[in-house]
Amino acid sequence: MEAASALSYQSCSWIESDRCRRIFKGDLRFPQRLGDDRLLQRVNLRLSQPASASYCSGSFRFKIACCRNKKEDSENFISGVDEVLILKRKSEDVIPYLNERCIYLVGMMGSGKTTVGKILSEVLGYSFFDSDKLVEQAVGMYSVAQIFKEHSEGFFRDNETKALIDLSLNRRLVVATGGGAVIRPINWRYMKRGITVWLDVPLEALARRIAAVGTESRPLLNKVPGDPYTKALIRLSTLFKERGDAYGNADARVCLQHIASKQGHGDVSALTPTAIAIEALTNIESFLKKDAAVERLTYFNS
Ligand SMILES: Nc1ncnc2c1ncn2[C@@H]1O[C@H](COP(=O)(O)OP(=O)(O)O)[C@@H](O)[C@H]1O
Ligand SMILES: O=C(O)C1=C[C@@H](OP(=O)(O)O)[C@@H](O)[C@H](O)C1
């Protein structure tokens, strides 16, 4: 645990879990009202040091250490204990099949590649990279918007390909790609060295998310007139017509509409990033199991 977060602990308490039979380390967030400010409290849930761990009739005791996070971090979402446990268990199922291969998240702008990617990297013990950030670093500019403005989209795309080539030389990474990385066939050659996962989010939900944070950082949405929601929706619809098929090249598809229907409400805005990460791991596992079965068949037939 980082020293800074350890220092910011406000309180510690114990809970018991009779449902959990495996060691886990989780990350929960839950809302708490403090004064006038709605703050979110992040809870780092981890098995306590062996010296102080105790086992009560087959259940582990976990130490919960709490620290407070300011709301300005828009990545604060509320996930239940059950979701965190399911996520952890799912990751343990998938890890042997992954065999250290990287995961590339593809999807439209605002589909949650960064948010879900960070959760996946944490639970798999992988490192997280954002290809937009790598391009910014490589060209020495502070934002993708600046790169588009001072150079061109083509210049950005060339550097995006270079970033994906560099990333493909590594193992154990979760990569949040830029929404347009799928349009260049050459990028698929490198991303397919790992597992590609499409976060498929309805356009209206994307437009709502993007309108909430503004379109300034997303140069492809900025040129359309109108209020942020409408201009995001119009531009996203055009982009999706051009790219929909390309996203379909991904090895696994995580359809938010499908998850919401399974949960019985059909409202994608009620889905937590943790629930989406669980579905991603489930679909990655199915893909890898099929892949392994095909490999075995090919081996026996050869
Ligand atoms: N499941 C979700 N529900 C609601 N908002 C979300 C969800 N996932 C991400 N967001 C929000 O949507 C915006 C875009 O998410 P981000 O992860 O940056 O997407 P991307 O990397 O695909 O552009 C952020 O403000 C983020 O907090
Ligand atoms: O869809 C696109 O073409 C783009 C998406 C952006 O990334 P995010 O998907 O992370 O917003 C960024 O790469 C650039 O603005 C172009």
XYZ file of C-alpha atoms and ligand atoms in Angstrom:
345
model
C 0.000 0.000 0.000
C 1.300 3.449 -0.819
C 2.577 5.511 2.080
C 0.442 8.501 1.070
C -2.800 6.563 1.190
C -1.767 4.845 4.416
C -1.264 8.264 5.977
C -4.723 9.398 4.938
C -6.537 6.686 6.866
C -9.419 8.025 8.849
C -10.582 4.838 10.518
C -10.168 1.081 10.578
C -12.669 -1.642 11.313
C -13.153 -5.366 10.899
C -15.691 -7.333 8.952
C -16.106 -11.037 8.595
C -16.977 -12.777 5.389
C -18.225 -16.344 5.424
C -18.775 -16.254 1.683
C -15.153 -15.742 0.792
C -12.997 -18.834 0.759
C -10.028 -17.302 -1.006
C -7.510 -14.645 -0.209
C -8.494 -11.421 -1.930
C -7.655 -7.802 -2.058
C -10.420 -5.533 -3.234
C -11.249 -1.917 -3.743
C -14.690 -0.718 -2.701
C -16.169 2.714 -2.862
C -19.251 3.955 -1.104
C -20.876 7.338 -0.666
C -20.824 9.218 2.583
C -22.139 12.655 3.441
C -19.628 14.781 5.288
C -20.673 18.349 6.016
C -22.025 20.038 2.891
C -19.758 18.124 0.584
C -20.732 14.806 -0.866
C -17.533 12.869 -0.511
C -16.842 9.338 -1.479
C -14.968 7.053 0.779
C -12.619 4.614 -0.808
C -12.114 1.443 1.071
C -9.076 -0.659 0.496
C -10.053 -4.137 1.441
C -7.169 -6.474 1.945
C -6.301 -9.521 3.927
C -4.546 -8.426 7.074
C -0.948 -9.369 7.807
C -0.634 -13.094 8.616
C 0.383 -12.249 12.194
C -2.964 -10.621 12.877
C -5.204 -12.592 10.535
C -7.811 -14.711 12.218
C -9.998 -17.510 10.925
C -13.432 -18.073 12.435
C -15.161 -21.314 11.473
C -13.907 -21.268 7.919
C -14.318 -17.562 7.338
C -11.525 -15.054 6.937
C -11.377 -11.786 8.735
C -10.384 -8.835 6.642
C -9.038 -5.564 7.766
C -10.698 -2.605 6.106
C -8.686 0.544 5.909
C -10.555 3.651 4.885
C -9.420 6.902 3.378
C -11.424 9.763 1.953
C -11.389 10.793 -1.660
C -12.575 14.148 -3.003
C -15.522 13.981 -5.393
C -13.695 15.754 -8.229
C -12.309 12.342 -9.190
C -15.067 11.415 -11.645
C -13.986 7.795 -11.442
C -15.703 7.307 -8.102
C -18.373 4.683 -8.532
C -20.265 2.628 -6.037
C -19.600 -1.113 -6.120
C -21.011 -3.662 -3.720
C -18.900 -6.135 -1.742
C -20.403 -8.981 -3.802
C -19.316 -7.403 -7.065
C -15.760 -6.985 -5.809
C -15.631 -10.639 -4.705
C -17.054 -11.866 -8.007
C -14.537 -9.740 -9.879
C -11.665 -11.187 -7.877
C -12.840 -14.766 -8.362
C -13.394 -14.235 -12.072
C -9.879 -12.858 -12.440
C -8.484 -15.981 -10.769
C -10.356 -18.122 -13.308
C -9.077 -16.121 -16.267
C -5.423 -15.622 -15.304
C -4.254 -19.162 -16.272
C -5.917 -18.883 -19.685
C -4.530 -15.401 -20.295
C -0.998 -16.668 -19.914
C 0.292 -13.092 -19.435
C -1.158 -11.840 -22.711
C -2.063 -8.161 -22.853
C -5.636 -6.906 -22.978
C -6.527 -4.119 -25.427
C -9.781 -2.299 -24.743
C -11.388 -0.779 -27.819
C -14.594 1.225 -28.084
C -15.993 4.623 -28.817
C -14.900 7.721 -26.930
C -16.285 7.651 -23.411
C -17.077 3.939 -23.486
C -15.148 3.441 -20.234
C -11.878 2.001 -21.603
C -9.839 3.945 -19.047
C -12.200 3.396 -16.120
C -12.740 -0.328 -16.724
C -9.128 -0.817 -17.861
C -7.787 0.409 -14.517
C -10.046 -2.010 -12.640
C -8.950 -4.926 -14.833
C -5.267 -4.092 -14.466
C -5.592 -3.902 -10.690
C -7.412 -7.200 -10.311
C -5.187 -9.080 -12.772
C -1.963 -7.624 -11.370
C -1.228 -6.071 -14.767
C 0.080 -2.574 -15.582
C -2.308 -0.064 -17.103
C -1.490 2.095 -20.139
C -3.545 4.653 -22.028
C -2.365 4.885 -25.646
C -3.487 8.560 -25.900
C -1.186 9.410 -22.980
C 1.719 7.569 -24.620
C 1.225 9.579 -27.810
C 1.125 12.840 -25.821
C 4.387 11.897 -24.097
C 6.039 10.787 -27.334
C 5.303 14.061 -29.137
C 5.799 16.231 -26.040
C 2.319 17.773 -25.962
C -0.102 18.016 -23.089
C -3.259 16.823 -24.833
C -4.618 14.977 -27.845
C -6.598 18.136 -28.654
C -3.330 20.083 -28.885
C -1.803 17.441 -31.185
C -4.820 17.618 -33.517
C -4.672 21.428 -33.498
C -0.948 21.951 -33.967
C -0.301 18.951 -36.235
C -3.174 16.929 -37.703
C -5.270 13.844 -37.129
C -2.934 11.932 -39.505
C 0.095 12.866 -37.376
C -1.762 11.684 -34.266
C -2.752 8.392 -35.963
C 0.852 7.698 -37.051
C 2.028 8.155 -33.483
C -0.850 6.075 -32.178
C 0.317 3.193 -34.390
C 3.878 3.616 -33.088
C 2.586 3.507 -29.504
C 0.631 0.305 -30.215
C 3.699 -1.306 -31.798
C 5.757 -0.513 -28.679
C 3.019 -1.784 -26.377
C 2.719 -5.039 -28.320
C 6.287 -5.951 -27.315
C 5.161 -6.273 -23.694
C 3.238 -8.732 -21.585
C 0.823 -8.253 -18.678
C -0.614 -4.911 -19.759
C -4.136 -3.598 -19.932
C -4.253 -0.924 -22.645
C -7.021 1.649 -23.079
C -6.755 2.492 -26.777
C -8.070 5.685 -28.367
C -11.574 5.359 -29.839
C -10.218 5.591 -33.394
C -7.394 3.038 -33.070
C -9.603 0.419 -34.725
C -9.765 2.205 -38.092
C -6.249 1.311 -39.185
C -5.903 -2.371 -40.085
C -2.209 -2.270 -39.165
C -3.145 -1.474 -35.552
C -5.093 -4.747 -35.340
C -1.982 -6.681 -36.323
C -0.324 -5.469 -33.100
C -3.359 -5.440 -30.821
C -4.146 -9.033 -31.846
C -0.920 -10.149 -30.176
C -3.036 -9.747 -27.066
C -6.766 -10.101 -26.427
C -8.969 -7.358 -27.828
C -12.157 -6.401 -26.002
C -14.847 -4.069 -27.345
C -16.813 -2.034 -24.801
C -20.086 -1.616 -26.656
C -22.064 1.231 -25.086
C -25.276 2.768 -26.519
C -24.565 6.112 -28.198
C -27.052 8.001 -25.989
C -25.208 6.829 -22.866
C -21.877 7.857 -24.405
C -23.231 11.286 -25.283
C -24.536 11.728 -21.709
C -21.171 10.796 -20.203
C -19.246 13.041 -22.582
C -21.646 15.964 -22.114
C -21.110 15.664 -18.353
C -17.349 16.278 -18.707
C -17.436 18.502 -21.835
C -16.135 17.902 -25.353
C -12.983 20.083 -25.144
C -10.589 17.150 -24.697
C -12.132 15.272 -27.641
C -11.228 17.163 -30.813
C -13.395 15.031 -33.108
C -16.525 16.164 -31.229
C -15.669 19.790 -30.830
C -16.456 21.106 -34.297
C -20.195 20.485 -34.213
C -22.440 23.353 -33.012
C -25.101 22.859 -30.346
C -25.363 21.860 -26.726
C -22.785 19.303 -25.498
C -25.212 16.340 -25.447
C -26.638 16.946 -28.933
C -23.301 17.625 -30.577
C -21.736 14.584 -28.959
C -24.657 12.387 -30.067
C -24.636 13.664 -33.680
C -20.884 13.223 -34.098
C -20.750 9.880 -32.301
C -23.502 8.545 -34.581
C -21.503 9.456 -37.697
C -18.294 7.997 -36.261
C -20.065 4.811 -35.249
C -21.433 4.314 -38.787
C -17.835 4.449 -40.042
C -16.358 2.272 -37.291
C -19.008 -0.147 -36.108
C -17.676 -3.010 -38.246
C -14.101 -2.369 -37.131
C -15.028 -2.710 -33.444
C -16.588 -6.049 -34.374
C -13.058 -7.400 -35.054
C -12.459 -7.618 -31.310
C -12.053 -11.055 -29.745
C -14.639 -10.310 -27.062
C -17.567 -7.904 -26.952
C -18.930 -6.420 -23.749
C -22.420 -5.157 -24.535
C -23.744 -2.905 -21.779
C -27.311 -3.267 -22.984
C -26.948 -7.018 -22.608
C -25.560 -6.755 -19.042
C -28.380 -4.386 -18.048
C -30.979 -6.792 -19.479
C -29.383 -9.697 -17.571
C -29.633 -7.617 -14.397
C -33.303 -7.146 -15.190
C -33.506 -3.382 -15.648
C -32.279 -2.466 -19.141
C -30.796 0.805 -17.845
C -27.112 0.945 -18.746
C -26.493 4.026 -16.609
C -27.086 1.853 -13.519
C -24.130 -0.404 -14.349
C -21.004 0.004 -12.275
C -17.582 -0.228 -13.927
C -16.974 -3.281 -11.706
C -19.994 -5.068 -13.219
C -18.664 -4.208 -16.669
C -15.191 -5.480 -15.737
C -16.751 -8.782 -14.552
C -18.529 -9.186 -17.893
C -15.266 -8.381 -19.699
C -13.421 -11.124 -17.781
C -16.271 -13.588 -18.395
C -16.197 -12.936 -22.135
C -12.403 -13.047 -22.274
C -12.534 -16.426 -20.526
C -15.090 -17.788 -23.052
C -12.975 -16.570 -25.935
C -9.787 -18.089 -24.513
C -11.470 -21.407 -23.722
C -12.755 -21.662 -27.292
C -9.319 -20.718 -28.571
C -7.698 -23.416 -26.422
C -10.245 -25.988 -27.659
C -9.515 -25.130 -31.304
C -5.765 -25.416 -30.636
C -6.238 -28.876 -29.054
C -8.360 -30.007 -32.011
C -5.760 -28.776 -34.498
C -3.036 -30.572 -32.528
C -4.899 -33.910 -32.479
C -5.830 -33.656 -36.166
C -2.310 -32.882 -37.325
N -19.982 2.545 -16.092
C -19.976 3.871 -16.116
N -21.069 4.559 -15.731
C -21.094 5.898 -15.752
N -20.062 6.675 -16.179
C -18.963 6.054 -16.576
C -18.841 4.626 -16.584
N -17.603 4.299 -17.040
C -16.981 5.470 -17.312
N -17.774 6.518 -17.023
C -17.473 7.960 -17.162
O -17.475 8.254 -18.558
C -16.415 9.132 -18.883
C -15.515 8.474 -19.920
O -14.909 7.311 -19.333
P -13.462 6.847 -19.764
O -13.127 5.665 -18.928
O -12.501 8.001 -19.728
O -13.738 6.423 -21.273
P -12.725 6.212 -22.489
O -11.371 5.914 -21.907
O -13.300 5.067 -23.238
O -12.776 7.490 -23.280
C -15.688 9.447 -17.582
O -16.195 10.656 -17.085
C -16.068 8.280 -16.676
O -16.067 8.669 -15.317
O -12.495 8.279 -31.386
C -11.441 8.872 -31.739
O -11.069 8.928 -32.924
C -10.572 9.469 -30.702
C -10.745 9.107 -29.382
C -9.932 9.685 -28.308
O -9.684 8.698 -27.287
P -10.795 8.215 -26.215
O -11.561 7.112 -26.857
O -9.956 7.738 -25.064
O -11.633 9.405 -25.872
C -8.594 10.197 -28.829
O -7.772 9.121 -29.221
C -8.807 11.095 -29.990
O -9.526 12.211 -29.532
C -9.537 10.424 -31.147
